[in-house]
CSV table of C-alpha atoms and ligand atoms in Angstrom, one decimal:
chain,number,residue,atom,x,y,z
A,1,MET,CA,0.1,0.0,0.0
A,2,ALA,CA,1.1,3.6,-0.8
A,3,GLY,CA,2.2,5.4,2.4
A,4,ILE,CA,2.7,8.8,3.3
A,5,ALA,CA,6.2,9.3,5.2
A,6,LYS,CA,6.7,12.1,7.7
A,7,GLY,CA,10.1,13.7,7.8
A,8,ALA,CA,11.7,15.4,11.0
A,9,ALA,CA,10.5,19.1,10.3
A,10,GLU,CA,7.1,17.8,10.1
A,11,GLN,CA,7.4,15.7,13.2
A,12,ALA,CA,9.1,18.4,15.2
A,13,LEU,CA,6.2,21.1,14.2
A,14,MET,CA,3.5,18.5,15.4
A,15,GLU,CA,5.6,18.3,18.4
A,16,ALA,CA,5.5,21.8,19.3
A,17,ALA,CA,1.8,21.6,18.5
A,18,ARG,CA,1.2,19.5,21.0
A,19,ARG,CA,3.1,21.7,23.6
A,20,VAL,CA,1.4,24.8,22.8
A,21,LEU,CA,-1.9,24.0,21.2
A,22,PRO,CA,-4.9,22.3,23.3
A,23,GLY,CA,-5.2,19.0,21.6
A,24,GLY,CA,-2.1,19.6,19.4
A,25,GLY,CA,-4.2,21.6,16.6
A,26,PHE,CA,-6.4,24.5,16.0
A,27,GLY,CA,-9.5,22.8,17.0
A,28,ASN,CA,-10.4,21.8,13.3
A,29,PHE,CA,-9.0,19.1,11.5
A,30,ALA,CA,-7.0,16.2,13.1
A,31,PRO,CA,-3.6,17.5,14.0
A,32,ASP,CA,-1.7,14.4,12.0
A,33,ILE,CA,-0.8,16.6,9.2
A,34,VAL,CA,1.2,20.1,9.0
A,35,VAL,CA,0.2,21.7,5.4
A,36,ALA,CA,2.9,23.7,3.9
A,37,GLU,CA,0.9,25.0,0.8
A,38,GLY,CA,-2.2,24.4,-1.6
A,39,GLN,CA,-2.2,24.7,-5.4
A,40,GLY,CA,-5.3,24.2,-7.0
A,41,GLY,CA,-7.0,21.2,-6.2
A,42,HIS,CA,-4.2,19.5,-4.2
A,43,VAL,CA,-2.1,20.6,-0.9
A,44,ARG,CA,1.2,19.6,0.3
A,45,ASP,CA,2.4,18.9,3.7
A,46,VAL,CA,5.7,19.8,5.2
A,47,SER,CA,7.0,16.5,4.4
A,48,GLY,CA,6.5,16.9,1.0
A,49,ASN,CA,3.4,14.7,0.4
A,50,ASP,CA,1.1,15.8,-2.3
A,51,TYR,CA,-2.7,15.1,-1.4
A,52,ILE,CA,-5.8,15.7,-3.6
A,53,ASP,CA,-7.5,18.3,-1.2
A,54,TYR,CA,-11.1,17.3,-0.8
A,55,LEU,CA,-11.0,19.3,2.4
A,56,LEU,CA,-10.7,22.6,0.8
A,57,GLY,CA,-10.1,24.4,4.0
A,58,SER,CA,-13.6,23.3,5.1
A,59,GLY,CA,-15.1,24.8,1.9
A,60,PRO,CA,-13.9,28.5,1.1
A,61,MET,CA,-11.6,27.2,-1.7
A,62,PHE,CA,-14.3,26.3,-4.2
A,63,ILE,CA,-12.1,27.4,-7.1
A,64,GLY,CA,-8.7,26.1,-5.9
A,65,HIS,CA,-5.9,27.3,-3.8
A,66,ASN,CA,-3.9,30.0,-5.1
A,67,HIS,CA,-6.3,31.0,-8.0
A,68,PRO,CA,-4.3,33.5,-10.1
A,69,ALA,CA,-7.1,36.1,-9.9
A,70,VAL,CA,-7.8,35.6,-6.2
A,71,THR,CA,-4.1,36.2,-5.4
A,72,ALA,CA,-3.8,39.1,-8.0
A,73,ALA,CA,-6.5,41.0,-6.2
A,74,VAL,CA,-5.2,40.4,-2.9
A,75,LEU,CA,-1.8,41.4,-3.8
A,76,ALA,CA,-3.2,44.6,-5.5
A,77,GLN,CA,-5.1,45.4,-2.4
A,78,ILE,CA,-2.3,44.8,0.6
A,79,PRO,CA,-0.3,47.6,-0.1
A,80,ARG,CA,-2.9,50.2,-0.3
A,81,GLY,CA,-3.8,49.1,3.6
A,82,THR,CA,-5.1,46.1,4.9
A,83,THR,CA,-8.0,47.1,7.3
A,84,PHE,CA,-9.9,50.4,8.0
A,85,PHE,CA,-12.8,50.1,10.2
A,86,ALA,CA,-14.4,52.5,8.1
A,87,ASN,CA,-16.2,51.6,4.3
A,88,SER,CA,-13.8,50.4,1.6
A,89,GLU,CA,-14.8,49.8,-1.9
A,90,PRO,CA,-14.0,46.0,-2.0
A,91,GLY,CA,-16.5,45.5,0.6
A,92,ILE,CA,-19.4,47.8,-1.1
A,93,ARG,CA,-18.9,46.2,-4.2
A,94,LEU,CA,-19.0,42.5,-2.7
A,95,ALA,CA,-22.4,43.5,-0.9
A,96,GLU,CA,-23.4,44.4,-4.5
A,97,ALA,CA,-22.6,41.4,-5.7
A,98,ILE,CA,-24.0,39.4,-3.1
A,99,VAL,CA,-27.5,41.5,-3.5
A,100,ASP,CA,-27.3,40.8,-7.2
A,101,ALA,CA,-26.7,37.2,-6.5
A,102,VAL,CA,-29.0,36.1,-3.7
A,103,ALA,CA,-32.6,35.9,-3.7
A,104,CYS,CA,-33.4,36.8,-0.2
A,105,ALA,CA,-30.8,39.5,0.0
A,106,ASP,CA,-31.7,43.3,-0.3
A,107,GLN,CA,-28.7,44.4,2.1
A,108,VAL,CA,-25.9,42.8,3.7
A,109,ARG,CA,-24.0,43.2,7.0
A,110,PHE,CA,-20.6,41.7,7.0
A,111,VAL,CA,-19.0,40.0,10.0
A,112,SER,CA,-16.1,37.8,10.2
A,113,SER,CA,-17.2,34.4,10.4
A,114,GLY,CA,-20.2,32.0,10.0
A,115,SER,CA,-20.6,31.3,13.4
A,116,GLU,CA,-20.9,35.3,13.8
A,117,ALA,CA,-23.3,35.3,11.2
A,118,ASP,CA,-25.2,32.8,12.4
A,119,ALA,CA,-25.7,34.4,15.9
A,120,TYR,CA,-26.4,37.5,14.7
A,121,ALA,CA,-29.1,36.2,12.2
A,122,MET,CA,-30.8,34.6,15.2
A,123,ARG,CA,-30.7,38.0,16.9
A,124,LEU,CA,-31.9,39.7,14.0
A,125,ALA,CA,-34.9,37.4,13.8
A,126,ARG,CA,-35.7,37.6,17.6
A,127,ALA,CA,-35.1,41.8,17.2
A,128,VAL,CA,-37.8,41.7,14.0
A,129,SER,CA,-40.4,39.4,15.6
A,130,GLY,CA,-40.0,40.4,19.6
A,131,ARG,CA,-40.3,36.8,20.3
A,132,PRO,CA,-37.7,34.7,22.0
A,133,LYS,CA,-37.4,31.2,21.2
A,134,ILE,CA,-35.4,29.8,17.8
A,135,VAL,CA,-36.5,26.6,16.0
A,136,LYS,CA,-33.9,24.6,14.5
A,137,PHE,CA,-33.4,21.1,13.2
A,138,GLU,CA,-31.5,18.2,14.9
A,139,GLY,CA,-28.1,17.8,13.6
A,140,GLY,CA,-28.1,21.2,12.1
A,141,TYR,CA,-24.9,23.2,12.1
A,142,HIS,CA,-25.2,26.9,13.0
A,143,GLY,CA,-21.9,27.8,14.3
A,144,MET,CA,-20.5,27.8,17.8
A,145,SER,CA,-22.5,30.6,19.5
A,146,ASP,CA,-24.5,29.3,22.9
A,147,TRP,CA,-27.8,29.2,20.4
A,148,GLY,CA,-25.9,27.3,17.7
A,149,MET,CA,-24.5,24.4,19.9
A,150,MET,CA,-28.0,23.0,20.7
A,151,SER,CA,-28.5,19.4,19.1
A,152,LEU,CA,-26.1,19.5,16.7
A,153,ALA,CA,-24.7,16.2,17.4
A,154,PRO,CA,-26.3,15.0,20.5
A,155,LYS,CA,-24.9,12.1,22.2
A,156,ARG,CA,-28.4,11.6,23.8
A,157,LEU,CA,-31.3,11.7,21.6
A,158,ALA,CA,-34.1,13.8,23.3
A,159,ASN,CA,-37.7,13.9,22.7
A,160,PHE,CA,-38.5,16.5,20.3
A,161,PRO,CA,-38.6,19.5,20.7
A,162,GLU,CA,-36.1,19.4,23.9
A,163,ALA,CA,-32.7,20.9,23.1
A,164,VAL,CA,-29.6,19.1,24.0
A,165,PRO,CA,-26.6,21.5,24.3
A,166,ASP,CA,-23.4,20.2,22.6
A,167,SER,CA,-20.9,21.7,24.8
A,168,ALA,CA,-19.8,22.5,28.3
A,169,GLY,CA,-20.1,25.9,29.5
A,170,ILE,CA,-23.5,27.2,27.9
A,171,PRO,CA,-25.7,28.5,30.7
A,172,ASP,CA,-28.9,26.0,31.2
A,173,ALA,CA,-31.2,28.9,30.2
A,174,ILE,CA,-30.5,28.6,26.9
A,175,ARG,CA,-31.7,25.4,26.2
A,176,ASN,CA,-35.1,26.3,26.9
A,177,GLU,CA,-34.8,29.2,24.4
A,178,VAL,CA,-34.3,26.5,21.5
A,179,LEU,CA,-36.9,24.4,20.1
A,180,VAL,CA,-35.6,21.2,18.0
A,181,ALA,CA,-37.2,19.7,15.2
A,182,PRO,CA,-36.2,16.3,13.1
A,183,PHE,CA,-35.2,17.5,9.5
A,184,ASN,CA,-37.1,16.5,6.7
A,185,ASP,CA,-40.2,15.7,8.9
A,186,THR,CA,-42.6,18.1,7.3
A,187,GLU,CA,-45.6,17.1,9.3
A,188,ALA,CA,-43.6,17.5,12.7
A,189,ALA,CA,-41.9,20.7,11.7
A,190,VAL,CA,-44.9,22.4,11.0
A,191,ARG,CA,-46.8,21.2,13.9
A,192,LEU,CA,-44.2,22.5,16.2
A,193,ILE,CA,-44.1,25.8,14.6
A,194,GLU,CA,-48.1,26.1,14.5
A,195,ALA,CA,-48.1,25.3,18.3
A,196,ARG,CA,-45.4,27.3,19.7
A,197,ALA,CA,-45.9,30.1,17.2
A,198,GLN,CA,-46.5,32.8,19.9
A,199,GLU,CA,-42.8,32.3,21.1
A,200,ILE,CA,-41.0,31.6,18.2
A,201,GLY,CA,-38.9,34.4,17.0
A,202,GLY,CA,-37.1,32.6,14.2
A,203,VAL,CA,-36.6,29.3,12.7
A,204,ILE,CA,-33.2,28.8,11.2
A,205,LEU,CA,-32.4,25.8,8.9
A,206,GLU,CA,-29.5,24.4,6.6
A,207,PRO,CA,-31.4,23.9,3.3
A,208,PHE,CA,-29.2,21.0,2.6
A,209,GLN,CA,-28.5,19.9,6.0
A,210,ARG,CA,-24.6,18.8,6.4
A,211,LEU,CA,-24.8,16.0,3.9
A,212,ILE,CA,-28.5,15.5,3.8
A,213,PRO,CA,-30.7,17.0,0.9
A,214,PRO,CA,-34.3,18.2,1.6
A,215,LYS,CA,-37.1,15.9,0.7
A,216,HIS,CA,-39.4,17.7,-1.8
A,217,GLY,CA,-41.8,20.0,-0.6
A,218,PHE,CA,-39.9,20.2,3.1
A,219,LEU,CA,-38.4,23.7,2.2
A,220,ALA,CA,-41.3,25.1,0.8
A,221,ALA,CA,-43.8,23.7,3.7
A,222,ILE,CA,-41.3,25.5,6.5
A,223,ARG,CA,-41.3,28.8,4.2
A,224,GLU,CA,-45.4,28.5,3.8
A,225,VAL,CA,-45.8,28.2,7.8
A,226,THR,CA,-43.3,30.8,8.6
A,227,ALA,CA,-44.7,33.2,6.1
A,228,ARG,CA,-48.2,32.7,7.2
A,229,LEU,CA,-47.1,32.9,11.0
A,230,GLY,CA,-45.1,36.3,10.7
A,231,ILE,CA,-42.1,34.2,11.7
A,232,PRO,CA,-38.8,35.2,10.3
A,233,LEU,CA,-36.9,32.2,8.3
A,234,ILE,CA,-33.2,31.9,8.1
A,235,PHE,CA,-31.5,29.9,5.8
A,236,ASP,CA,-27.8,29.2,6.9
A,237,GLU,CA,-26.0,29.3,3.9
A,238,VAL,CA,-22.7,29.6,5.0
A,239,VAL,CA,-21.7,26.4,3.2
A,240,THR,CA,-24.1,26.4,0.3
A,241,GLY,CA,-24.0,30.2,-0.9
A,242,PHE,CA,-22.5,30.3,-4.1
A,243,ARG,CA,-21.7,26.7,-4.1
A,244,PHE,CA,-24.8,25.0,-4.9
A,245,ALA,CA,-25.7,27.8,-7.5
A,246,TYR,CA,-24.3,31.2,-8.0
A,247,GLY,CA,-27.4,32.4,-5.8
A,248,GLY,CA,-27.1,29.6,-3.4
A,249,ALA,CA,-29.3,26.8,-2.1
A,250,GLN,CA,-32.2,29.2,-2.3
A,251,GLU,CA,-31.8,29.4,-6.1
A,252,HIS,CA,-31.1,25.6,-6.3
A,253,TYR,CA,-34.1,24.8,-4.4
A,254,GLY,CA,-36.2,27.4,-5.2
A,255,VAL,CA,-37.2,28.3,-1.9
A,256,THR,CA,-36.2,32.3,-0.6
A,257,PRO,CA,-36.0,32.6,3.3
A,258,ASP,CA,-36.2,36.2,4.8
A,259,ILE,CA,-32.7,36.1,6.1
A,260,CYS,CA,-29.3,33.9,5.0
A,261,THR,CA,-26.1,33.7,6.2
A,262,LEU,CA,-23.1,33.6,3.9
A,263,GLY,CA,-19.4,32.5,4.7
A,264,LYS,CA,-16.7,30.5,3.2
A,265,ILE,CA,-16.6,31.2,-0.4
A,266,ILE,CA,-17.7,34.9,-0.2
A,267,GLY,CA,-14.2,35.4,1.7
A,268,GLY,CA,-12.2,33.7,-1.0
A,269,GLY,CA,-10.3,32.1,1.7
A,270,PHE,CA,-10.2,35.1,4.1
A,271,PRO,CA,-12.1,35.5,7.2
A,272,LEU,CA,-15.3,37.1,6.3
A,273,ALA,CA,-19.0,36.0,6.5
A,274,ALA,CA,-22.5,37.9,6.4
A,275,VAL,CA,-25.9,38.2,7.2
A,276,ALA,CA,-28.0,39.3,3.9
A,277,GLY,CA,-31.7,39.9,4.3
A,278,ARG,CA,-35.0,41.7,3.4
A,279,ALA,CA,-34.8,45.2,3.6
A,280,GLU,CA,-37.4,45.8,6.4
A,281,MET,CA,-35.6,43.0,8.5
A,282,MET,CA,-32.2,44.2,7.6
A,283,LYS,CA,-33.2,47.9,9.1
A,284,HIS,CA,-32.9,46.7,12.5
A,285,PHE,CA,-29.1,47.1,11.6
A,286,ASP,CA,-29.5,51.0,11.3
A,287,ARG,CA,-30.2,53.0,14.3
A,288,ALA,CA,-31.7,55.6,12.3
A,289,ALA,CA,-34.4,53.4,11.0
A,290,VAL,CA,-36.1,52.0,13.6
A,291,ALA,CA,-37.1,52.5,17.4
A,292,GLU,CA,-34.4,52.3,19.7
A,293,ASP,CA,-35.6,49.1,21.2
A,294,GLY,CA,-35.7,47.5,17.8
A,295,PHE,CA,-32.2,48.5,17.1
A,296,LEU,CA,-29.9,45.7,16.8
A,297,MET,CA,-26.2,46.9,18.0
A,298,GLN,CA,-23.4,45.0,15.6
A,299,VAL,CA,-19.9,46.2,15.6
A,300,GLY,CA,-16.8,44.3,14.5
A,301,THR,CA,-13.3,45.2,14.2
A,302,LEU,CA,-12.3,43.2,11.0
A,303,SER,CA,-16.0,43.6,9.3
A,304,GLY,CA,-15.8,44.1,5.6
A,305,ASN,CA,-12.0,43.6,5.6
A,306,PRO,CA,-10.8,44.9,2.0
A,307,VAL,CA,-8.8,42.0,1.7
A,308,ALA,CA,-10.9,39.5,2.2
A,309,ALA,CA,-13.6,41.4,0.1
A,310,ALA,CA,-11.3,41.5,-2.9
A,311,ALA,CA,-10.6,38.1,-2.6
A,312,GLY,CA,-14.2,37.4,-2.3
A,313,LEU,CA,-14.9,39.5,-5.1
A,314,ALA,CA,-12.5,38.0,-7.5
A,315,THR,CA,-13.5,34.6,-6.4
A,316,LEU,CA,-17.2,35.4,-7.5
A,317,GLU,CA,-16.2,37.0,-10.9
A,318,VAL,CA,-14.2,33.8,-11.5
A,319,LEU,CA,-17.8,31.7,-10.5
A,320,ARG,CA,-19.8,34.1,-13.1
A,321,GLU,CA,-17.6,32.7,-15.9
A,322,PRO,CA,-19.7,30.8,-18.4
A,323,GLY,CA,-19.1,26.6,-17.5
A,324,ALA,CA,-17.8,27.0,-14.1
A,325,TYR,CA,-20.7,25.4,-12.2
A,326,GLU,CA,-21.5,22.7,-14.9
A,327,GLY,CA,-17.9,21.9,-14.8
A,328,VAL,CA,-17.8,21.3,-11.0
A,329,PHE,CA,-20.9,19.5,-10.8
A,330,ALA,CA,-19.7,17.1,-13.5
A,331,THR,CA,-16.6,16.3,-11.8
A,332,GLY,CA,-18.6,15.8,-8.8
A,333,ARG,CA,-21.3,13.7,-10.4
A,334,SER,CA,-18.7,11.5,-11.9
A,335,LEU,CA,-16.6,10.7,-8.5
A,336,MET,CA,-20.4,10.3,-7.1
A,337,ASP,CA,-21.0,7.8,-9.5
A,338,GLY,CA,-17.9,6.1,-9.5
A,339,LEU,CA,-17.9,5.6,-5.6
A,340,THR,CA,-21.3,4.2,-6.0
A,341,GLY,CA,-20.3,1.9,-8.3
A,342,LEU,CA,-17.2,0.6,-6.2
A,343,ILE,CA,-19.7,0.2,-3.6
A,344,HIS,CA,-21.8,-2.0,-5.4
A,345,GLU,CA,-19.0,-4.0,-6.6
A,346,ALA,CA,-17.9,-4.4,-3.0
A,347,GLY,CA,-21.3,-5.3,-1.7
A,348,ILE,CA,-21.2,-3.3,1.4
A,349,PRO,CA,-24.0,-1.7,3.0
A,350,ALA,CA,-23.3,1.7,2.0
A,351,GLN,CA,-24.3,4.8,-0.2
A,352,VAL,CA,-23.2,8.2,-1.7
A,353,VAL,CA,-25.4,11.0,-0.2
A,354,GLY,CA,-25.1,14.8,-0.9
A,355,GLU,CA,-25.2,16.5,-3.9
A,356,ALA,CA,-22.3,16.9,-6.6
A,357,VAL,CA,-20.4,19.6,-5.1
A,358,MET,CA,-20.5,18.3,-1.4
A,359,PHE,CA,-21.0,14.4,-0.8
A,360,ASP,CA,-19.8,11.5,1.2
A,361,VAL,CA,-20.2,7.8,1.3
A,362,VAL,CA,-22.5,7.0,4.4
A,363,TYR,CA,-21.8,3.3,5.8
A,364,ALA,CA,-25.4,2.4,6.3
A,365,ASP,CA,-28.4,1.1,4.2
A,366,GLY,CA,-31.8,3.1,4.5
A,367,ASP,CA,-33.0,6.3,3.6
A,368,MET,CA,-30.8,9.1,4.9
A,369,ARG,CA,-33.3,11.6,5.9
A,370,ASP,CA,-32.1,13.1,9.1
A,371,TYR,CA,-29.4,13.0,11.7
A,372,ARG,CA,-30.7,10.1,13.5
A,373,ALA,CA,-30.2,7.8,10.2
A,374,ILE,CA,-27.0,9.0,9.4
A,375,CYS,CA,-26.0,8.2,13.5
A,376,ARG,CA,-27.0,4.3,12.1
A,377,GLN,CA,-23.7,4.3,10.0
A,378,ASP,CA,-20.7,2.0,10.8
A,379,THR,CA,-18.2,4.6,11.8
A,380,ALA,CA,-15.5,2.0,12.2
A,381,MET,CA,-15.7,1.1,8.7
A,382,GLN,CA,-15.9,5.1,7.9
A,383,LYS,CA,-12.5,5.6,9.8
A,384,HIS,CA,-10.8,2.6,8.2
A,385,VAL,CA,-11.7,3.9,4.8
A,386,ASN,CA,-10.9,7.4,5.2
A,387,GLY,CA,-7.4,6.0,6.7
A,388,VAL,CA,-6.4,4.2,3.6
A,389,LEU,CA,-7.8,7.1,1.6
A,390,ARG,CA,-5.3,9.1,3.2
A,391,ALA,CA,-2.2,6.8,3.1
A,392,ARG,CA,-3.1,6.8,-0.8
A,393,GLY,CA,-3.0,10.9,-0.9
A,394,ILE,CA,-6.4,11.7,-0.3
A,395,LEU,CA,-7.4,14.5,2.1
A,396,LYS,CA,-10.8,14.6,3.2
A,397,GLY,CA,-13.0,15.8,6.2
A,398,GLU,CA,-14.2,12.8,8.3
A,399,SER,CA,-17.3,12.9,6.3
A,400,LYS,CA,-17.4,15.3,3.5
A,401,TYR,CA,-15.7,15.5,-0.1
A,402,TYR,CA,-15.9,19.2,-1.1
A,403,LEU,CA,-15.4,19.4,-4.8
A,404,SER,CA,-13.8,22.2,-6.1
A,405,THR,CA,-13.6,24.0,-9.8
A,406,ALA,CA,-9.6,23.0,-9.8
A,407,HIS,CA,-10.4,19.0,-9.6
A,408,THR,CA,-9.4,17.3,-12.4
A,409,ALA,CA,-10.7,14.0,-14.0
A,410,GLU,CA,-7.2,12.3,-13.3
A,411,ASP,CA,-7.9,13.3,-9.6
A,412,VAL,CA,-11.3,11.4,-9.9
A,413,ALA,CA,-9.5,8.6,-11.2
A,414,GLN,CA,-7.0,8.6,-8.5
A,415,THR,CA,-9.3,8.7,-6.0
A,416,LEU,CA,-11.7,5.9,-7.1
A,417,ASP,CA,-8.5,3.8,-7.1
A,418,ALA,CA,-7.5,4.5,-3.9
A,419,PHE,CA,-11.2,3.8,-2.8
A,420,ARG,CA,-11.3,0.5,-4.8
A,421,ALA,CA,-8.1,-0.3,-2.6
A,422,ALA,CA,-9.9,0.8,0.5
A,423,MET,CA,-13.0,-1.6,-0.3
A,424,ALA,CA,-10.3,-4.6,-1.2
A,425,SER,CA,-8.9,-4.1,2.4
A,426,LEU,CA,-12.2,-4.8,4.1
A,427,PRO,CA,-12.6,-8.1,5.8
A,428,ALA,CA,-15.0,-10.3,3.7
A,429,THR,CA,-17.2,-10.6,6.8
A,430,ARG,CA,-18.0,-6.9,6.6
A,431,ARG,CA,-19.7,-7.3,3.0
A,432,VAL,CA,-23.3,-8.2,2.8
A,433,ALA,CA,-23.1,-9.6,-1.1
B,1,PLP,C1,-23.8,25.5,7.9
B,1,PLP,C2,-22.6,26.2,8.4
B,1,PLP,N1,-23.0,27.3,9.2
B,1,PLP,C3,-21.9,27.9,10.1
B,1,PLP,C4,-20.8,27.7,10.0
B,1,PLP,C5,-19.7,28.2,10.8
B,1,PLP,O1,-18.9,29.0,10.1
B,1,PLP,P1,-17.5,29.5,10.5
B,1,PLP,O2,-16.7,28.2,10.7
B,1,PLP,O3,-17.1,30.3,9.6
B,1,PLP,O4,-17.7,30.0,11.8
B,1,PLP,C6,-20.3,26.3,9.1
B,1,PLP,C7,-19.0,25.8,9.1
B,1,PLP,O5,-18.9,24.7,8.8
B,1,PLP,C8,-21.4,25.7,8.7
B,1,PLP,O6,-21.0,24.6,7.8
């Protein structure tokens, strides 16, 4: 089997990391790799090993690392200054591009991370509606705030709508402010929203939850009930924005929320995210436009940072080129189809779940409709396969392939070879056919 050798320099860095970083890392990816550089759809570690990169920085690098247009835009901005706190042209132009692209976006407020964007979006919904509680869906990720960290990955499966905190340190009172519904269960979600409408300040969801596509009619039903009851609906498009289509998941699925959050791609690999929404809601960020008790104060040192905005603008320009989405969707589709074929050949209980730009193999049979279904997968097999892939130069998240416009047919072929080897390495007892 191909192997990845780690040299002394990378090992020394990992040793230093273990000393000075809790858990030996930044809290994100497993600290068993120190990346030295990324080019296109590949990264290289400090020891010189090359990997096909399906991690893509957890999603921002949708057009690949060191894209010449993005690098040029950043290098043009840096000598003119890197942060001002005051308005600057790149941020204004980026806001215009977002408003042009995203159906719900009349106006944009920039922040620095998706977590921040989600926390402010939920606060905005409460400010607009004047009601306290947030409805979210089990397994949905809405950043790291106290409100976001409810029933993201609950170890204990509670009865809906009880929320289970995902982290130590969250005040117990917050759990009572979050109502949790099952994703893709239209009837249960609508019933909950109707029954508790007087308390519900907003509904937040990932239109494509982690790996799980929405069932036909689910998003439309949540749109209908929230519109009918005057409850602001937030789509968390931190991942899907400018990825599922230029207009995001709301374009892809044809359902328009009141507010959305964006991140990842719009920062072009720099720290930038946004809340975007209908003008009558976004006005709550403007002290002059609302009564004092409706004003949502929001300030951030790096908000609308010109370097990040220049990178984001350049990225969106590349994505507007004809064929950009068709290309990445075709590459992703060929990888999905190839993986599905190899799973069938191997006869294991597994399936490819997701959309062509973002998917993974789930090691379970059945309808992967929600968090509880995904939880049934064979995580030992998942870990084993991911380990074999890594040893063969495939870098991916534990449960996701992110595709980029920079990935090639050769990358797909190499990935399928590695997956074939992973299937061959499974003990015969793990196969069902
Ligand atoms: C759907 C979703 N929302 C919010 C976030 C948080 O974004 P950030 O990591 O920029 O804080 C993420 C991050 O992966 C995400 O996937």
